[in-house]
Amino acid sequence: MASRRDFLSQPAPENYVAGLGRGATGFTTRSDLGPAREGPSEDQIKAAVEKRTRQLGLSEAKDDDNEDESRFQDPDNEVGLFAGGIYEKDDEEADRIWQEVDEKMARRRQKQRLVTCSFRPFLRTIPLPSIPFPSEASSLSSEIDEQSTDEYHSHREAREQAEKEEYERLNPKISQQFAGLKRALETVTDEEWANLPDPKDLTGRTKRARQARMQRFYAVPDSVIAAARDQGQFGTTVADDGNATETNKDGTVTDFAKIGAARDKVLRARLEQESQSSGTATLGSASTIDPKGYLTSLSNMQGAEQSIGDIEQFRKMLKSAVDSNPKQAASWIAAARLEIAAGKPVAARNLIAKGCEQCPKSEDIWLENIHLNENHNAKVIAANALRINQKSVKLWVEAMKLENDPRSKKKVIRRALDHNPESEALWKEAVNLEEDVEDARILLAKATDLIPGSLDLWLALARMEKPENARKVLNKAVKKLPNSHELWIAAARLEEQLGEGHKRPVMKNAVKFLARQNAMPKREEWIAQAEKCEEEGAIITCQNIIQETLGYGLDEDDGRKETWLEDAKGSISRGKFATARAIYAYALRVFTTSKTILLAAVDMERNYGTKETLCEVLEQAVEACPNVEAFWLMLAKEKANDPTESRRVLARAFNQNGDNENIWLAAVKLEADNHENEKARHLLKMGREQAPTDRVWMRSVAFERQLGNNQEALELVNQALQLFPAAPKLWMMKGQIYEDLDMVAQAREAYSTGVRTVPSSVPIWLLYSRLEERQGNVVKARSVLDRARQAVPKSPELWTELIRVERRANNISQAKSLMATALQQMPKSGALWAERIMNLEPRTQRKTLLAEGIKKVEDDPILLVTAARILWAERKLDRAQNWFEKALLLDRDMGDTWAWYYKFLLEHGTKEKQADLVAKCILNEPKHGEEWTKVAKNPKNAGLGTAEILKMVASQLV
């Protein structure tokens, strides 16, 4: 077998050019070795195209007037699509095969036509069963195929040619259609061509655009308007020099001196007008000018000048409206106001005068006319208006306002009452004009006779009458207006003023009477009336309204307790505390022993009431719920300033709850705060006997530690652990006592026994670890915390302490690794994020980490305080203060937040803010916080108040 040549060694195919498919015809190497083989020339390409055309039987395209015949070619006709390609041997063989296929198909079609045509006459006359159709047809077709193929082939081509000519005759080309017209253009002269008319705009689009351009307006500067006005003016004076005047080419003279004087005059007038509108006393002085107001008025005038085009358009629109419907007063008023806006008051007055002639019965157009004119003319216009509209109350009131002296005003009002005796507004104006109370009372009496349905007139008359007559007036008013609850409230307030608010059941009778009349308002309306009475100082009436109406329309199944609590909260939110107090009082009369209502009432009195009212509510609470120790403790605390009263309260509490540990501990605290140590020790001893709980034992141990009696405290804690071995605080106190006695081994043993007994107590683990760390046993401390994490897996306090141990040991990398693990397990721990941001990362990354932490930790006061500290360090004090306040709102029991905020205010706050923060801290009494508990739980700080602890914690913060 002969060896085959390598591909690269084989000769290239005929007409092959490297890179021809991507557009390359030749190239030069980097070393300029010479050009590569060039592609086929234009002659070769042309010869190939002609050869291809002859083979396909196509004719060459004729250049008929340089027209592009391809424009009219059928897109589905693909003949000659690849005529420009390279014609090779494969193409020649393919063409030969397709030519044979076409010839064979043509012969087949001829056979079918000939067979059909030959047998069609026979099929009409010979029955089908007697004819051997298939065999005879086959022999006949073979004979025709041999003899007449060329004849029928020429017949088919002639028929196709005739069909083509017929199609071209019926569908001529565009160039053929206009060929005669184009040849006729040779006879057109230049003059005839120039006189050809323009084509018409059959759609009307151009006409509409032209009309729109004609209707467009543009703002014209004042200088153009002034120049057009003064264009034909001639000067009548001649100046001595040529500086003040200038003669134009058309003979006119421009007097610059007069222009300057006129400008000064206009400016002076504007300044005086501005000073008058601002209410100043002296005109023309520098102190009477309001620069801001003057500039504002100038800007408004400039805006009006700039909208002159709009004003003209509006003027045309309003003129059309007035012309089309002159009896419509609103169009006249709008047109007059438009002229006022355009700075043409005279035109406005003329327009409104015409409007008054067209609409004499419209009081609005007369009022507008009065407002547009000065006082003297306005009086004349008002007289004309009242002559036509004597029943118009607004016109009479406006005419009264035009008068300057009270006598004239009264005269106008009396004439108005002659024409309108039943107008409530006119009677009110008449009463207001009277200076004498007796005259006003007489007028009100007359008014109530004429208008018995006016509630305001009856109430005004009752207020002006003496108390005895006021009752009669109100009784008479109730007969005239039986459905008015305002009259009953006025009667109740009258009784309160007379000192008989609690004696006369006015509101009780009111409820019965209105219920019979089916005119009882809703409960919400009564509460609103009670709040109104409280606002005006009628507290007793407010209480009576709530007492008689709060339960009206509510059944036992309607959730009355929740409804009344919501009503009280609503009144508190609106600042109506007397109304809320009355609601709580009524609710407690229905639900006497309700702890929820009592706590709500106590909370309101603590926040918004006085100490006396708070003690009253607490007394009511302990009487209603004697077994609830919280009320006893709150009452004893409120009376802590008086030890005798506080002891009496606790003694009453002992009688009701002898075995309650909270009451025992409160009594101990009272005696300890008053330095009655023996009494406190005796109470604790009695408490351990009568109420032997772990809290009582812990308070006994803590009391001895505060007094410095560590040995007695150690004995007590050992006794307590025998009774309560599962109390973690007792183990903690035992270890702390040993630490105070410098007995480290015993303290370690106490903590070790405690974590074995109560492994879930996190504080014992922390104390145990810190003891080892203080002794220099960092490895032991780390081991303790590892054991603690196994006992309490997801405790942020344990993880934070372990990270701090590594940080204090300068193992920063280990601390960061532990922090990463902790955040994976507890990503929403604010303590971990705060430790990482403040102690493990550089200062430049703090804000980025803080933003990430706030996104993951929704609400955590520790993280909010961290954000405030960062802003504080960046001297963004306002934002830092806002973050401190957010943290306080989130958790008021966190003492560390109060301490950091107080430290911030010590540096950047005022004395008032510092005092306010201390007062709020005392009111909230925080109990938690890492730094707060270190100070508050220290036995040395026993007896210190909240304010002292706050200041101590703030001083120790770093």
Short mmCIF file of C-alpha atoms in Angstrom, two decimals, residues 410-796:
data_model
loop_
_atom_site.label_atom_id
_atom_site.label_comp_id
_atom_site.label_asym_id
_atom_site.label_seq_id
_atom_site.Cartn_x
_atom_site.Cartn_y
_atom_site.Cartn_z
CA LYS A 410 -75.52 99.81 65.96
CA LYS A 411 -77.74 101.89 63.68
CA VAL A 412 -76.91 99.69 60.68
CA ILE A 413 -77.47 96.47 62.67
CA ARG A 414 -80.83 97.68 63.96
CA ARG A 415 -81.96 98.50 60.44
CA ALA A 416 -80.78 95.06 59.41
CA LEU A 417 -82.81 93.47 62.21
CA ASP A 418 -85.88 95.36 61.02
CA HIS A 419 -85.58 93.58 57.68
CA ASN A 420 -84.26 90.26 59.09
CA PRO A 421 -85.64 89.80 62.60
CA GLU A 422 -84.97 86.04 62.61
CA SER A 423 -81.29 86.19 61.65
CA GLU A 424 -79.14 84.62 64.36
CA ALA A 425 -75.94 86.14 62.96
CA LEU A 426 -77.38 89.69 63.11
CA TRP A 427 -78.52 89.26 66.70
CA LYS A 428 -75.05 87.99 67.67
CA GLU A 429 -73.46 91.04 66.05
CA ALA A 430 -75.89 93.32 67.84
CA VAL A 431 -75.11 91.71 71.21
CA ASN A 432 -71.37 91.96 70.61
CA LEU A 433 -71.71 95.69 69.89
CA GLU A 434 -73.40 96.37 73.23
CA GLU A 435 -71.07 97.50 75.97
CA ASP A 436 -73.65 97.43 78.74
CA VAL A 437 -74.41 93.94 80.06
CA GLU A 438 -78.01 94.82 80.81
CA ASP A 439 -78.60 96.02 77.26
CA ALA A 440 -77.01 92.87 75.89
CA ARG A 441 -79.24 90.75 78.14
CA ILE A 442 -82.33 92.57 76.90
CA LEU A 443 -81.28 91.98 73.29
CA LEU A 444 -80.68 88.27 73.98
CA ALA A 445 -84.08 87.95 75.63
CA LYS A 446 -85.70 89.51 72.57
CA ALA A 447 -83.61 87.30 70.28
CA THR A 448 -84.62 84.09 72.07
CA ASP A 449 -88.26 85.09 71.75
CA LEU A 450 -87.89 85.60 68.01
CA ILE A 451 -85.54 82.66 67.42
CA PRO A 452 -86.37 80.00 70.02
CA GLY A 453 -84.43 77.33 68.16
CA SER A 454 -81.02 78.97 68.54
CA LEU A 455 -78.89 77.08 71.07
CA ASP A 456 -76.11 79.66 71.14
CA LEU A 457 -78.50 82.50 72.00
CA TRP A 458 -80.03 80.54 74.89
CA LEU A 459 -76.61 79.66 76.29
CA ALA A 460 -75.42 83.25 75.96
CA LEU A 461 -78.53 84.50 77.77
CA ALA A 462 -78.05 81.94 80.55
CA ARG A 463 -74.45 83.07 81.04
CA MET A 464 -75.53 86.71 81.37
CA GLU A 465 -78.37 86.07 83.78
CA LYS A 466 -78.02 85.74 87.51
CA PRO A 467 -77.85 82.17 88.85
CA GLU A 468 -81.50 82.11 89.90
CA ASN A 469 -82.72 83.46 86.57
CA ALA A 470 -80.20 81.30 84.69
CA ARG A 471 -81.96 78.15 85.90
CA LYS A 472 -85.26 79.50 84.64
CA VAL A 473 -83.71 80.39 81.29
CA LEU A 474 -82.23 76.92 80.91
CA ASN A 475 -85.50 75.24 81.88
CA LYS A 476 -87.29 77.37 79.29
CA ALA A 477 -84.62 76.52 76.72
CA VAL A 478 -85.00 72.79 77.40
CA LYS A 479 -88.70 73.08 76.60
CA LYS A 480 -87.87 74.81 73.30
CA LEU A 481 -84.98 72.47 72.47
CA PRO A 482 -85.76 69.11 74.07
CA ASN A 483 -83.12 67.22 72.04
CA SER A 484 -80.15 69.38 73.02
CA HIS A 485 -77.72 67.79 75.47
CA GLU A 486 -75.61 70.97 75.53
CA LEU A 487 -78.31 72.69 77.60
CA TRP A 488 -78.14 69.96 80.23
CA ILE A 489 -74.35 70.25 80.38
CA ALA A 490 -74.69 74.02 80.80
CA ALA A 491 -77.14 73.42 83.64
CA ALA A 492 -74.68 71.03 85.30
CA ARG A 493 -71.90 73.58 85.00
CA LEU A 494 -74.17 76.22 86.50
CA GLU A 495 -74.78 73.99 89.51
CA GLU A 496 -71.03 73.45 89.83
CA GLN A 497 -70.47 77.21 89.86
CA LEU A 498 -73.06 77.52 92.61
CA GLY A 499 -71.27 74.84 94.65
CA GLU A 500 -74.00 72.25 94.28
CA GLY A 501 -72.44 70.08 91.62
CA HIS A 502 -72.50 66.93 93.78
CA LYS A 503 -75.92 67.61 95.28
CA ARG A 504 -78.15 68.09 92.25
CA PRO A 505 -78.26 65.09 89.89
CA VAL A 506 -78.51 67.20 86.76
CA MET A 507 -76.72 64.75 84.47
CA LYS A 508 -78.72 61.82 85.82
CA ASN A 509 -81.94 63.61 84.95
CA ALA A 510 -80.44 64.60 81.59
CA VAL A 511 -79.78 60.99 80.65
CA LYS A 512 -83.31 59.94 81.56
CA PHE A 513 -84.89 62.88 79.70
CA LEU A 514 -82.78 62.45 76.54
CA ALA A 515 -83.42 58.72 76.54
CA ARG A 516 -87.17 59.35 76.56
CA GLN A 517 -86.75 61.80 73.68
CA ASN A 518 -84.59 59.31 71.73
CA ALA A 519 -81.93 62.02 71.55
CA MET A 520 -79.18 60.30 73.56
CA PRO A 521 -75.77 60.98 71.98
CA LYS A 522 -73.16 58.29 71.57
CA ARG A 523 -70.77 57.41 74.34
CA GLU A 524 -67.82 58.90 72.43
CA GLU A 525 -69.63 62.25 72.17
CA TRP A 526 -70.21 62.31 75.92
CA ILE A 527 -66.49 61.64 76.52
CA ALA A 528 -65.64 64.53 74.17
CA GLN A 529 -68.02 66.81 76.13
CA ALA A 530 -66.41 65.70 79.39
CA GLU A 531 -62.95 66.53 78.04
CA LYS A 532 -64.24 69.93 76.94
CA CYS A 533 -65.56 70.60 80.44
CA GLU A 534 -62.19 69.57 81.91
CA GLU A 535 -60.43 71.93 79.53
CA GLU A 536 -62.67 74.79 80.68
CA GLY A 537 -62.18 73.98 84.37
CA ALA A 538 -65.48 72.23 85.14
CA ILE A 539 -63.98 69.10 86.76
CA ILE A 540 -67.10 68.11 88.73
CA THR A 541 -69.26 68.33 85.61
CA CYS A 542 -66.69 66.23 83.77
CA GLN A 543 -66.87 63.56 86.47
CA ASN A 544 -70.68 63.63 86.51
CA ILE A 545 -70.83 63.19 82.71
CA ILE A 546 -68.53 60.15 82.85
CA GLN A 547 -70.38 58.67 85.80
CA GLU A 548 -73.80 58.84 84.18
CA THR A 549 -72.97 58.08 80.53
CA LEU A 550 -69.89 55.83 80.37
CA GLY A 551 -71.86 52.59 80.70
CA TYR A 552 -74.81 53.64 78.59
CA GLY A 553 -75.51 51.22 75.78
CA LEU A 554 -72.91 48.61 76.87
CA ASP A 555 -73.90 45.12 77.95
CA GLU A 556 -71.93 42.70 80.11
CA ASP A 557 -70.92 40.72 77.04
CA ASP A 558 -69.53 43.73 75.16
CA GLY A 559 -66.10 43.65 76.79
CA ARG A 560 -66.71 46.67 78.98
CA LYS A 561 -63.42 46.43 80.82
CA GLU A 562 -61.31 46.55 77.65
CA THR A 563 -63.51 49.31 76.19
CA TRP A 564 -63.14 51.51 79.25
CA LEU A 565 -59.40 50.92 79.44
CA GLU A 566 -59.10 52.04 75.82
CA ASP A 567 -61.21 55.12 76.56
CA ALA A 568 -58.94 56.04 79.47
CA LYS A 569 -55.80 55.57 77.37
CA GLY A 570 -57.29 57.80 74.67
CA SER A 571 -58.00 60.57 77.19
CA ILE A 572 -54.48 60.26 78.61
CA SER A 573 -52.98 60.55 75.14
CA ARG A 574 -54.96 63.77 74.64
CA GLY A 575 -53.78 65.18 77.98
CA LYS A 576 -57.20 64.95 79.70
CA PHE A 577 -56.16 63.27 82.95
CA ALA A 578 -59.25 64.22 84.96
CA THR A 579 -61.44 62.49 82.38
CA ALA A 580 -59.22 59.39 82.49
CA ARG A 581 -59.31 59.43 86.29
CA ALA A 582 -63.10 59.57 86.19
CA ILE A 583 -63.19 56.65 83.73
CA TYR A 584 -60.98 54.54 86.01
CA ALA A 585 -63.14 55.44 89.00
CA TYR A 586 -66.32 54.38 87.23
CA ALA A 587 -64.67 51.17 85.96
CA LEU A 588 -63.54 50.30 89.51
CA ARG A 589 -67.10 50.75 90.77
CA VAL A 590 -68.17 48.06 88.31
CA PHE A 591 -65.06 45.83 88.54
CA THR A 592 -64.10 46.36 92.15
CA THR A 593 -61.33 43.78 92.40
CA SER A 594 -59.88 44.11 88.91
CA LYS A 595 -56.10 44.11 89.22
CA THR A 596 -55.71 45.29 85.62
CA ILE A 597 -57.74 48.46 86.13
CA LEU A 598 -56.06 49.16 89.46
CA LEU A 599 -52.59 48.83 87.96
CA ALA A 600 -53.58 51.12 85.07
CA ALA A 601 -54.92 53.72 87.50
CA VAL A 602 -51.78 53.50 89.64
CA ASP A 603 -49.57 53.86 86.57
CA MET A 604 -51.46 56.98 85.45
CA GLU A 605 -51.21 58.59 88.90
CA ARG A 606 -47.51 57.76 89.15
CA ASN A 607 -46.77 59.38 85.78
CA TYR A 608 -49.25 62.26 85.66
CA GLY A 609 -50.80 62.65 89.09
CA THR A 610 -49.66 63.88 92.48
CA LYS A 611 -48.38 61.91 95.40
CA GLU A 612 -51.68 62.36 97.24
CA THR A 613 -53.75 61.00 94.37
CA LEU A 614 -51.36 58.08 93.98
CA CYS A 615 -51.67 57.20 97.66
CA GLU A 616 -55.46 57.39 97.38
CA VAL A 617 -55.51 54.95 94.49
CA LEU A 618 -53.10 52.62 96.30
CA GLU A 619 -55.25 52.70 99.43
CA GLN A 620 -58.21 51.75 97.29
CA ALA A 621 -56.12 48.98 95.69
CA VAL A 622 -55.00 47.38 98.99
CA GLU A 623 -58.59 47.49 100.26
CA ALA A 624 -59.90 45.88 97.08
CA CYS A 625 -57.04 43.35 96.65
CA PRO A 626 -55.45 42.74 100.06
CA ASN A 627 -53.67 39.59 98.86
CA VAL A 628 -51.71 41.36 96.11
CA GLU A 629 -48.41 42.24 97.75
CA ALA A 630 -47.42 44.59 94.88
CA PHE A 631 -49.96 47.20 96.03
CA TRP A 632 -48.76 46.95 99.65
CA LEU A 633 -45.16 47.34 98.58
CA MET A 634 -45.92 50.35 96.35
CA LEU A 635 -47.89 52.02 99.14
CA ALA A 636 -45.10 51.41 101.65
CA LYS A 637 -42.56 52.78 99.21
CA GLU A 638 -44.60 55.95 98.63
CA LYS A 639 -44.70 56.48 102.39
CA ALA A 640 -41.00 55.70 102.85
CA ASN A 641 -40.27 59.30 103.83
CA ASP A 642 -42.43 58.74 106.88
CA PRO A 643 -41.08 55.55 108.52
CA THR A 644 -43.97 55.39 110.95
CA GLU A 645 -46.59 55.37 108.20
CA SER A 646 -44.55 52.92 106.18
CA ARG A 647 -44.29 50.54 109.18
CA ARG A 648 -48.04 50.83 109.68
CA VAL A 649 -48.64 49.88 106.06
CA LEU A 650 -46.31 46.88 106.30
CA ALA A 651 -47.97 45.81 109.55
CA ARG A 652 -51.33 45.79 107.76
CA ALA A 653 -49.69 43.81 104.97
CA PHE A 654 -48.36 41.24 107.49
CA ASN A 655 -51.88 40.75 108.78
CA GLN A 656 -53.11 39.94 105.28
CA ASN A 657 -50.01 38.11 103.95
CA GLY A 658 -48.03 36.78 106.90
CA ASP A 659 -45.95 34.28 104.93
CA ASN A 660 -45.15 36.51 101.93
CA GLU A 661 -41.39 36.86 101.47
CA ASN A 662 -41.67 40.15 99.54
CA ILE A 663 -43.38 41.87 102.45
CA TRP A 664 -40.76 40.51 104.88
CA LEU A 665 -37.94 41.74 102.68
CA ALA A 666 -39.61 45.14 102.26
CA ALA A 667 -39.85 45.48 106.04
CA VAL A 668 -36.16 44.55 106.36
CA LYS A 669 -35.20 47.09 103.72
CA LEU A 670 -37.20 49.78 105.49
CA GLU A 671 -35.42 49.14 108.78
CA ALA A 672 -32.02 48.83 107.13
CA ASP A 673 -32.46 52.11 105.26
CA ASN A 674 -33.34 53.78 108.55
CA HIS A 675 -30.25 52.23 110.22
CA GLU A 676 -32.34 50.05 112.52
CA ASN A 677 -29.98 47.08 112.19
CA GLU A 678 -31.22 45.12 115.19
CA LYS A 679 -34.84 45.42 114.02
CA ALA A 680 -33.84 44.35 110.58
CA ARG A 681 -31.88 41.35 111.93
CA HIS A 682 -34.85 40.40 114.09
CA LEU A 683 -37.23 40.63 111.13
CA LEU A 684 -34.91 38.45 109.06
CA LYS A 685 -34.81 35.87 111.82
CA MET A 686 -38.59 35.85 111.99
CA GLY A 687 -38.78 35.68 108.23
CA ARG A 688 -36.48 32.63 108.15
CA GLU A 689 -38.84 30.96 110.59
CA GLN A 690 -42.20 32.00 109.12
CA ALA A 691 -41.29 32.36 105.44
CA PRO A 692 -38.25 30.13 104.94
CA THR A 693 -37.44 30.76 101.29
CA ASP A 694 -34.09 31.00 99.55
CA ARG A 695 -34.61 34.76 99.01
CA VAL A 696 -35.05 35.35 102.73
CA TRP A 697 -31.89 33.39 103.49
CA MET A 698 -29.96 35.25 100.75
CA ARG A 699 -31.16 38.59 102.14
CA SER A 700 -29.97 37.52 105.60
CA VAL A 701 -26.53 36.62 104.25
CA ALA A 702 -26.32 39.86 102.27
CA PHE A 703 -27.35 41.90 105.31
CA GLU A 704 -24.55 40.42 107.40
CA ARG A 705 -22.05 41.01 104.60
CA GLN A 706 -23.12 44.65 104.37
CA LEU A 707 -22.44 45.03 108.07
CA GLY A 708 -19.01 43.37 107.65
CA ASN A 709 -19.91 40.25 109.63
CA ASN A 710 -18.37 37.72 107.22
CA GLN A 711 -18.21 34.89 109.75
CA GLU A 712 -21.92 35.18 110.60
CA ALA A 713 -22.66 35.44 106.88
CA LEU A 714 -20.61 32.30 106.21
CA GLU A 715 -22.54 30.38 108.86
CA LEU A 716 -25.84 31.53 107.45
CA VAL A 717 -24.89 30.61 103.87
CA ASN A 718 -23.80 27.13 104.95
CA GLN A 719 -27.15 26.63 106.71
CA ALA A 720 -28.99 27.92 103.66
CA LEU A 721 -27.11 25.58 101.30
CA GLN A 722 -28.23 22.62 103.37
CA LEU A 723 -31.83 23.71 102.77
CA PHE A 724 -31.48 24.99 99.21
CA PRO A 725 -28.48 23.33 97.51
CA ALA A 726 -29.79 24.20 94.03
CA ALA A 727 -29.81 27.97 94.68
CA PRO A 728 -26.95 29.36 92.54
CA LYS A 729 -26.82 32.71 94.32
CA LEU A 730 -26.03 31.02 97.63
CA TRP A 731 -22.97 29.31 96.09
CA MET A 732 -21.93 32.62 94.57
CA MET A 733 -22.24 34.39 97.92
CA LYS A 734 -20.24 31.66 99.65
CA GLY A 735 -17.39 32.00 97.15
CA GLN A 736 -17.45 35.80 97.43
CA ILE A 737 -17.31 35.62 101.23
CA TYR A 738 -14.21 33.41 101.01
CA GLU A 739 -12.69 35.88 98.55
CA ASP A 740 -13.32 38.72 101.01
CA LEU A 741 -11.54 36.63 103.67
CA ASP A 742 -8.60 35.97 101.26
CA MET A 743 -9.30 32.26 101.36
CA VAL A 744 -8.68 31.47 97.69
CA ALA A 745 -8.65 27.69 98.00
CA GLN A 746 -11.98 27.64 99.83
CA ALA A 747 -13.45 30.10 97.28
CA ARG A 748 -12.25 27.86 94.41
CA GLU A 749 -13.82 24.88 96.15
CA ALA A 750 -17.12 26.74 96.61
CA TYR A 751 -17.26 27.76 92.97
CA SER A 752 -16.26 24.30 91.80
CA THR A 753 -18.96 22.68 93.93
CA GLY A 754 -21.46 25.27 92.70
CA VAL A 755 -20.86 24.61 88.99
CA ARG A 756 -21.15 20.89 89.60
CA THR A 757 -24.39 21.33 91.50
CA VAL A 758 -25.91 23.99 89.21
CA PRO A 759 -24.10 23.66 85.84
CA SER A 760 -26.63 25.86 84.03
CA SER A 761 -25.82 28.98 86.09
CA VAL A 762 -23.70 31.31 83.96
CA PRO A 763 -22.75 33.78 86.79
CA ILE A 764 -21.06 31.00 88.82
CA TRP A 765 -18.94 29.99 85.82
CA LEU A 766 -17.95 33.61 85.30
CA LEU A 767 -16.95 34.10 88.94
CA TYR A 768 -14.96 30.84 88.87
CA SER A 769 -13.10 31.86 85.70
CA ARG A 770 -12.33 35.37 86.95
CA LEU A 771 -10.95 33.95 90.21
CA GLU A 772 -8.53 31.76 88.29
CA GLU A 773 -7.55 34.63 85.99
CA ARG A 774 -6.84 36.93 88.96
CA GLN A 775 -4.60 34.24 90.39
CA GLY A 776 -2.65 34.16 87.11
CA ASN A 777 -3.99 30.80 85.98
CA VAL A 778 -5.03 31.80 82.47
CA VAL A 779 -4.95 28.21 81.27
CA LYS A 780 -7.21 27.16 84.14
CA ALA A 781 -9.58 30.07 83.42
CA ARG A 782 -9.74 29.05 79.76
CA SER A 783 -10.45 25.47 80.79
CA VAL A 784 -13.26 26.60 83.10
CA LEU A 785 -14.89 28.59 80.33
CA ASP A 786 -14.55 25.68 77.90
CA ARG A 787 -16.41 23.47 80.37
CA ALA A 788 -18.98 26.21 80.80
CA ARG A 789 -19.56 26.40 77.04
CA GLN A 790 -20.23 22.68 77.01
CA ALA A 791 -22.76 23.05 79.81
CA VAL A 792 -24.38 26.19 78.34
CA PRO A 793 -23.61 26.04 74.59
CA LYS A 794 -25.11 29.28 73.32
CA SER A 795 -24.42 31.81 76.05
CA PRO A 796 -23.17 35.20 74.76
#
